[in-house]
CSV table of C-alpha atoms in Angstrom, one decimal:
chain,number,residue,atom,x,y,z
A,1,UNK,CA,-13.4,-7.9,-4.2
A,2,UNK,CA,-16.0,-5.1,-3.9
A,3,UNK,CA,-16.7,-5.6,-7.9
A,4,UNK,CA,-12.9,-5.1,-8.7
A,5,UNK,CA,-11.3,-8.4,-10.2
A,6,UNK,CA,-7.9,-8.7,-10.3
A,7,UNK,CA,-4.9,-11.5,-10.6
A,8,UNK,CA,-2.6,-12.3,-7.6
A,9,UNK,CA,1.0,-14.0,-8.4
A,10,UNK,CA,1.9,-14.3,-4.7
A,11,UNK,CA,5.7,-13.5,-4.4
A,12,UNK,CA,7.9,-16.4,-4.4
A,13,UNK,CA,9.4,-16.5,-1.1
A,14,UNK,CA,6.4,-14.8,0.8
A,15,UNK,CA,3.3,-17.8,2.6
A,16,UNK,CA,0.2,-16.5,1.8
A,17,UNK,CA,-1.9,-16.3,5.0
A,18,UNK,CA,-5.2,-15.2,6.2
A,19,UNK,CA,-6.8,-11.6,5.7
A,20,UNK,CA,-8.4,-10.6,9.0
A,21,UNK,CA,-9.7,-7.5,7.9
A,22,UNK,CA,-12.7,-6.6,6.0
A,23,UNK,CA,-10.7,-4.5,3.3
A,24,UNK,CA,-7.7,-6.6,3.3
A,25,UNK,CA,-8.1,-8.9,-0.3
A,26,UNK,CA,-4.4,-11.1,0.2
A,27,UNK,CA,-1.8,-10.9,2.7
A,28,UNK,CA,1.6,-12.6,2.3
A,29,UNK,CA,4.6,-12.5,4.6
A,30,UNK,CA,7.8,-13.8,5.0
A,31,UNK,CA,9.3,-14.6,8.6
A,32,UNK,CA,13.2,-15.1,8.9
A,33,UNK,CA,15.2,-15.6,11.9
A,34,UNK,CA,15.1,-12.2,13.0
A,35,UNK,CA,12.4,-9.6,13.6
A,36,UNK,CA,14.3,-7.2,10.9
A,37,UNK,CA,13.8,-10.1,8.7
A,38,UNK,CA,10.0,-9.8,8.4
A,39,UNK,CA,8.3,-8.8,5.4
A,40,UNK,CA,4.5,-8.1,5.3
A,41,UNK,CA,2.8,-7.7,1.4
A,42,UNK,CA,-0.5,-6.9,1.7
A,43,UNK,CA,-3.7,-6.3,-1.0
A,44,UNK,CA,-6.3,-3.9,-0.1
A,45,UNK,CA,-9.5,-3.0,-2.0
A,46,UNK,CA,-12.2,-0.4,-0.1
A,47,UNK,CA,-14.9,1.9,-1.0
A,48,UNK,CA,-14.2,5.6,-1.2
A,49,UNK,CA,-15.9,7.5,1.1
A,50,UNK,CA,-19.2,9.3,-0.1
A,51,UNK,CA,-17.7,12.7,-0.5
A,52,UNK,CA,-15.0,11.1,-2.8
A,53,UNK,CA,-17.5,9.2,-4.8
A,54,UNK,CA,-18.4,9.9,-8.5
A,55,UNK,CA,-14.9,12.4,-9.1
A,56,UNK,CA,-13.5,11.4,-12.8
A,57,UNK,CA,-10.3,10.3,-13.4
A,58,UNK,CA,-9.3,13.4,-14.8
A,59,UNK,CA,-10.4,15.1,-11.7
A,60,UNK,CA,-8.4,12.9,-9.8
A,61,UNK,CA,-5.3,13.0,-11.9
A,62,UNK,CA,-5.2,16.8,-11.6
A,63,UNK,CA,-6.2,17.0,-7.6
A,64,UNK,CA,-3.1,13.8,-7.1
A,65,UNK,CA,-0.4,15.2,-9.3
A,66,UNK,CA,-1.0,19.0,-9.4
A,67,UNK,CA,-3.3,20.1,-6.2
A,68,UNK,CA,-2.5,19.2,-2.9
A,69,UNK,CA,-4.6,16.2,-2.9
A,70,UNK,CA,-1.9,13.6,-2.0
A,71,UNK,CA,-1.1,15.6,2.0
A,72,UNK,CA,-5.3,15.8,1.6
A,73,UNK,CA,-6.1,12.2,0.7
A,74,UNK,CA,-3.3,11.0,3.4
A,75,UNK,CA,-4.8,13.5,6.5
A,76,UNK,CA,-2.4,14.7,8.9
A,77,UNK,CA,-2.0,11.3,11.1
A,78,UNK,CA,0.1,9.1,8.5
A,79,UNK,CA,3.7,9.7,9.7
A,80,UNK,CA,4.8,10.2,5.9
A,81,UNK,CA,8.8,9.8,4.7
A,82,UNK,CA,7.6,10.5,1.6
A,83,UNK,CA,4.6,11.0,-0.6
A,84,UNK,CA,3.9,11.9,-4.5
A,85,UNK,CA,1.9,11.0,-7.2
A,86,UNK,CA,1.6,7.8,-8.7
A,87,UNK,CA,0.7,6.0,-11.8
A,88,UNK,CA,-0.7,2.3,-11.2
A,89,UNK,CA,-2.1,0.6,-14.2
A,90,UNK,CA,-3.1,3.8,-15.9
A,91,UNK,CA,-4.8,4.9,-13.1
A,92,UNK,CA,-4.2,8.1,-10.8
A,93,UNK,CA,-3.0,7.0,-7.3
A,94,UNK,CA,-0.1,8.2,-5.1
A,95,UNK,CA,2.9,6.4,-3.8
A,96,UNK,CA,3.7,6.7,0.2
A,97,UNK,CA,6.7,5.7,2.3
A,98,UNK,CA,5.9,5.8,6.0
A,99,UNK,CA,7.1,4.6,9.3
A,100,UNK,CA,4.6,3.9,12.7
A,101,UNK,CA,6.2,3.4,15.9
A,102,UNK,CA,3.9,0.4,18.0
A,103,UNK,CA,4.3,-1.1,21.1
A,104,UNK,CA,3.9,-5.0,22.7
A,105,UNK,CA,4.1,-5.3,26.2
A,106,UNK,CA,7.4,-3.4,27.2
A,107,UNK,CA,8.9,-3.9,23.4
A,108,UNK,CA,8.7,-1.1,21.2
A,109,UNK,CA,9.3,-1.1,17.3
A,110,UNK,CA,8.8,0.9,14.3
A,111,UNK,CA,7.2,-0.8,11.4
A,112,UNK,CA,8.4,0.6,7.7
A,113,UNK,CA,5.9,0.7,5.0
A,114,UNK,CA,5.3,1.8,1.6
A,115,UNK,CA,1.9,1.8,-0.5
A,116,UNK,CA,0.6,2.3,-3.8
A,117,UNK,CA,-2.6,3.2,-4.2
A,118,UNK,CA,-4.9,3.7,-7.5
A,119,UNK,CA,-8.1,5.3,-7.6
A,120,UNK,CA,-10.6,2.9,-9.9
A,121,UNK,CA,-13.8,4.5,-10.4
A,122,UNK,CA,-15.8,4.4,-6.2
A,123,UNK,CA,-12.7,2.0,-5.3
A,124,UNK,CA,-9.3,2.4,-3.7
A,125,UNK,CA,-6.4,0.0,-4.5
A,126,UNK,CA,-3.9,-0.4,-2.6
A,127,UNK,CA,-0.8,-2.8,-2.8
A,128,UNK,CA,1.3,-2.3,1.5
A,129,UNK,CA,5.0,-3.3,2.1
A,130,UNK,CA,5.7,-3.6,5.4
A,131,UNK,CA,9.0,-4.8,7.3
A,132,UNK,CA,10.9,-3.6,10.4
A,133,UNK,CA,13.7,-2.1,9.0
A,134,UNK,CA,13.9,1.1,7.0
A,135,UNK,CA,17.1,-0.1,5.5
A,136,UNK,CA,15.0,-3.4,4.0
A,137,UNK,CA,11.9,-1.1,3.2
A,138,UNK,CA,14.3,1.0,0.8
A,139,UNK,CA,15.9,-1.9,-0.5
A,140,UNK,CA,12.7,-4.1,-0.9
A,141,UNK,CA,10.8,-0.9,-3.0
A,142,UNK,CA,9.4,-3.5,-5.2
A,143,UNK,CA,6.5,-1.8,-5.9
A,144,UNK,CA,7.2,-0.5,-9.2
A,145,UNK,CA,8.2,-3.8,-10.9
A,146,UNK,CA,6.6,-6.3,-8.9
A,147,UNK,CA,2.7,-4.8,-8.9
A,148,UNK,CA,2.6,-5.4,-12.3
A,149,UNK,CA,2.0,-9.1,-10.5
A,150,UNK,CA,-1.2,-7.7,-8.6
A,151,UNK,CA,-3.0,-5.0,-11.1
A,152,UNK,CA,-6.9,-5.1,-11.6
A,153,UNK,CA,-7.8,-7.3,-14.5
């Protein structure tokens, strides 16, 4: 995608389905009896904007982990939990838990999600969990040993 080839070993229990979105690479989810039971895994690969173009990954590693670029990087409309820097397959990124609140006819819900991203060269990686409940987001932080699964080759 976009130049960036990587591997996909699509979780076990997740059906992969189709990517509607230009940026989205893979989507796989998982649909239980109940609406706290769904689980959204999602593989995202999109340029950087032109302004973000051409920064080393040095330059990156410092802005992530020691400036403020995570809370500049995220902009002020992502309804963060949490947010820090991030290490995904050697390259600088930043790990986010957030939470958006939607609405469907007269039945609102709040989505969970966290999301690794890595910064490869003009390119943004990013690996989304989503589910319904905060309480399965927390428990289902698979991120860290599971993306292994998903890096760039």
């Amino acid at each position: 995608a976009k130049g960036l080839h990587f591997q996909l070993n699509p979780p076990k229990d997740m059906v992969a389905s189709e990517a509607t979105m230009p940026n989205i690479v893979q989507k796989w989810q998982y649909h239980g009896d109940e609406l706290d039971d769904y689980v959204e895994l999602q593989v995202m690969v999109r340029e950087l904007p032109t302004e973000l173009k051409g920064i080393s990954k040095e330059d990156w590693e410092y802005f992530l982990k020691y400036g403020d670029g995570v809370p500049i990087f995220l902009g002020q409309d992502a309804n963060t939990r949490d947010a820090k820097y991030y290490v995904l397959d050697r390259k600088p990124g930043m790990k986010v838990k957030y939470q958006m609140s939607s609405q469907r006819l007269d039945f609102e819900f709040t989505s969970h999600m966290i999301t690794a991203i890595a910064i490869y060269g003009n390119l943004c990686f990013s690996v989304n969990l989503m589910t319904m409940s905060e309480e399965r987001a927390d428990k289902l932080e698979m991120l860290d040993p599971e993306v292994g699964k998903l890096l760039p080759k």
